[in-house]
mmCIF file of C-alpha atoms in Angstrom:
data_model
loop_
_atom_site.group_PDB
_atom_site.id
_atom_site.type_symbol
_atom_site.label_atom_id
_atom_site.label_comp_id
_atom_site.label_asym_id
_atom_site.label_seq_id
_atom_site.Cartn_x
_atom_site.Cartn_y
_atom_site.Cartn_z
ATOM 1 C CA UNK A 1 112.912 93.963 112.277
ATOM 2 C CA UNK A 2 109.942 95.320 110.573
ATOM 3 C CA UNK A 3 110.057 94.973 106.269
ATOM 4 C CA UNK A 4 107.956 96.565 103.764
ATOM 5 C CA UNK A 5 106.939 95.012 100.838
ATOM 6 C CA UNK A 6 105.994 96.964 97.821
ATOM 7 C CA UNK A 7 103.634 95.542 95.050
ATOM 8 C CA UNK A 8 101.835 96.368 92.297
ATOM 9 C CA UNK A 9 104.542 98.219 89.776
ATOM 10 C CA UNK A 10 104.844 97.726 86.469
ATOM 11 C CA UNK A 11 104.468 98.850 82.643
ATOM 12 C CA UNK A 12 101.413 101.168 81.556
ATOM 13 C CA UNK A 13 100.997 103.038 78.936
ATOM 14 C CA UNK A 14 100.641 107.234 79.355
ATOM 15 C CA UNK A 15 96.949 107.721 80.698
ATOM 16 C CA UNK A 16 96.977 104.037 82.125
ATOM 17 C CA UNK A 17 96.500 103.509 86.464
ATOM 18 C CA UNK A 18 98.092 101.442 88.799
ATOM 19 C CA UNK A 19 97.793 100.206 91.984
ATOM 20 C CA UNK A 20 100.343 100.311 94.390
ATOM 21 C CA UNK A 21 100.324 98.386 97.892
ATOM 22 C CA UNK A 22 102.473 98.220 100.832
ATOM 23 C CA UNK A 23 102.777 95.752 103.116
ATOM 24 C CA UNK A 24 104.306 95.361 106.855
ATOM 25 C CA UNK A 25 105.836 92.420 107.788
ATOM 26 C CA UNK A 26 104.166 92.304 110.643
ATOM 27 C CA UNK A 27 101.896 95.361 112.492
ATOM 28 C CA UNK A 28 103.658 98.420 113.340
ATOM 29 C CA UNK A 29 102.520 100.447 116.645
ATOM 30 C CA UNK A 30 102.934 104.031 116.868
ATOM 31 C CA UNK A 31 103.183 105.331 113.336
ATOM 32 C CA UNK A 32 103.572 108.641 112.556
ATOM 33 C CA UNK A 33 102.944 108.633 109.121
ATOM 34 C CA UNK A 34 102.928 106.312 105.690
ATOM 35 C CA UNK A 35 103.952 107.134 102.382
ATOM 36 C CA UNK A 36 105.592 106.869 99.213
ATOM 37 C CA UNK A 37 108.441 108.339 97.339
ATOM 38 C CA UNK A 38 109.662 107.889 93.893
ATOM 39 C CA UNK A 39 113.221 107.933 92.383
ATOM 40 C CA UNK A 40 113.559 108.359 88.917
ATOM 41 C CA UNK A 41 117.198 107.983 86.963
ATOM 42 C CA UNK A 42 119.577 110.732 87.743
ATOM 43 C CA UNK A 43 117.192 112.441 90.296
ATOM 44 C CA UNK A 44 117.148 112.643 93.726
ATOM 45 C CA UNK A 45 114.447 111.000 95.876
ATOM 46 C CA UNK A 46 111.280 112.971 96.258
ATOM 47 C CA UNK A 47 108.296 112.724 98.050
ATOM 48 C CA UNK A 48 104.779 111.888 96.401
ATOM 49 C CA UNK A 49 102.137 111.278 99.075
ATOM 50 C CA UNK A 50 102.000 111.222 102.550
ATOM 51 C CA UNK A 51 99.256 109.614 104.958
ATOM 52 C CA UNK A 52 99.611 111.185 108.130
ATOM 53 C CA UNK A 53 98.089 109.283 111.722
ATOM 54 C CA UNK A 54 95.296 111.198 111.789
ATOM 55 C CA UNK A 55 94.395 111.113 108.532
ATOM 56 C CA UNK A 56 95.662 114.329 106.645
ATOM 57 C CA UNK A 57 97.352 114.117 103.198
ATOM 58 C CA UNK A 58 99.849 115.927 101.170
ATOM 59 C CA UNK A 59 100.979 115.276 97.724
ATOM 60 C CA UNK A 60 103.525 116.310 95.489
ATOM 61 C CA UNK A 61 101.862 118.853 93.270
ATOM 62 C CA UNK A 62 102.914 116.934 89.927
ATOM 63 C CA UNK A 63 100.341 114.094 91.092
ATOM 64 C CA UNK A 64 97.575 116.135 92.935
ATOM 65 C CA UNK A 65 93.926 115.129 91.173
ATOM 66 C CA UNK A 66 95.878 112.335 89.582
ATOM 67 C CA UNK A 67 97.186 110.299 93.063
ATOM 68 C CA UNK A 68 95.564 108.751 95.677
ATOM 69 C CA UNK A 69 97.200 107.470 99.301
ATOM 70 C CA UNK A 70 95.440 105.489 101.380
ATOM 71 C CA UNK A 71 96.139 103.010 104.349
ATOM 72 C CA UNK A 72 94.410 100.311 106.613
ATOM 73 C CA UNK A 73 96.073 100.463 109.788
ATOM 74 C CA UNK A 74 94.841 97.292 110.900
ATOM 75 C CA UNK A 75 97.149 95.639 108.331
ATOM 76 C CA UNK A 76 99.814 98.147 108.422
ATOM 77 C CA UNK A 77 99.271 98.597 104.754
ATOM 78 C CA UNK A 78 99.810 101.727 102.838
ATOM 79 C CA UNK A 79 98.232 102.073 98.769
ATOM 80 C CA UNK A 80 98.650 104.687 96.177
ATOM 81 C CA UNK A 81 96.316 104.375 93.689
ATOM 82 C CA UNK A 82 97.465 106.390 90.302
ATOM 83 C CA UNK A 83 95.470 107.171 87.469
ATOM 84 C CA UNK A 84 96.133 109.265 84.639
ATOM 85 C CA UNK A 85 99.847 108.299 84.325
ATOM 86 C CA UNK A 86 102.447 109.934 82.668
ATOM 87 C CA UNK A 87 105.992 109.370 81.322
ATOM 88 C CA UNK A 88 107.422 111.460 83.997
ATOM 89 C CA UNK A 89 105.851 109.634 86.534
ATOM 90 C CA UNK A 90 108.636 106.763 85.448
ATOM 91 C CA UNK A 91 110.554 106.102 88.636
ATOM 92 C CA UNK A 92 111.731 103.331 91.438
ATOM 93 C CA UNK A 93 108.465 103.815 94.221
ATOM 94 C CA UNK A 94 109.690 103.254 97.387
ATOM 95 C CA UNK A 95 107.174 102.925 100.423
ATOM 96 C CA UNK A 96 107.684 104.790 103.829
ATOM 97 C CA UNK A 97 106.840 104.369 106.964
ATOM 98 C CA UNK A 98 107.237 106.831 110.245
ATOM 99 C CA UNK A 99 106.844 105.792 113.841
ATOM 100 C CA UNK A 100 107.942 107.198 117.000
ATOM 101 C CA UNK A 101 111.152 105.507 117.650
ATOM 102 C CA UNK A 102 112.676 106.326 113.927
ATOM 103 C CA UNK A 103 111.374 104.996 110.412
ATOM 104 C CA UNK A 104 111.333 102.104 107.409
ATOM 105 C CA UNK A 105 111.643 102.139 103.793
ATOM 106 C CA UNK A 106 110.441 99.230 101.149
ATOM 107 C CA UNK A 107 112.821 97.724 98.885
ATOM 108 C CA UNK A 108 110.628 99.758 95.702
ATOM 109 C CA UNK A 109 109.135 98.851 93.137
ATOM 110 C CA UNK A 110 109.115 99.611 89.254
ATOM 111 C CA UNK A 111 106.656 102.173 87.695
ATOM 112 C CA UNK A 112 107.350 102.834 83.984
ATOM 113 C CA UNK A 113 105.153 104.543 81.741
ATOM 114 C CA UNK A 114 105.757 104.486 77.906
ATOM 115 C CA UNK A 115 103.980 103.749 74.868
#
């Protein structure tokens, strides 16, 4: 059983970046696709960035020019580097990942941005 392990969340204030990293428990063969979505109280899950396997991106549009998803596939790893935060962007970050045979999910991780 494969596990994801978020890091990196935490409190900023509005304009502030994080980092946030993803980590496989052990390497994962035949993914599809990394990412990470973000839950935020009383809303439904939504996506925010997707890696796919050959490299091609999408992001939600409320983070484009602000987000940026990357991965090392060597270490199963998936990041999402975020800069110019915002209170909206307060939510539970959960990390994705998409193989072949069905998919994972991280346990999330914290993101709250407030003055």
């Amino acid at each position: 059983q494969v596990q994801l392990v978020e890091s990196g969340g935490g409190l900023v204030q509005p304009g502030g970046s994080l980092r946030l990293s993803c980590a496989a428990s052990r390497t994962i063969f035949s993914i599809n696709a990394m990412g990470w979505y973000r839950q935020a109280p009383g809303k439904e899950r939504e996506l925010v960035a997707v890696i796919n396997s050959g490299g091609p991106t999408n992001y939600a549009d409320s983070v484009k020019g602000r987000f940026t998803i990357s991965r090392d596939n060597a270490k199963s790893t998936v990041y999402l580097q975020m800069n110019s935060l915002k209170p909206e962007d307060t939510a539970v970050y959960y990390c994705h990942v998409r193989i072949v045979a069905g998919h994972y999910w991280g346990q999330g991780t914290q993101v709250t941005v407030s003055s």
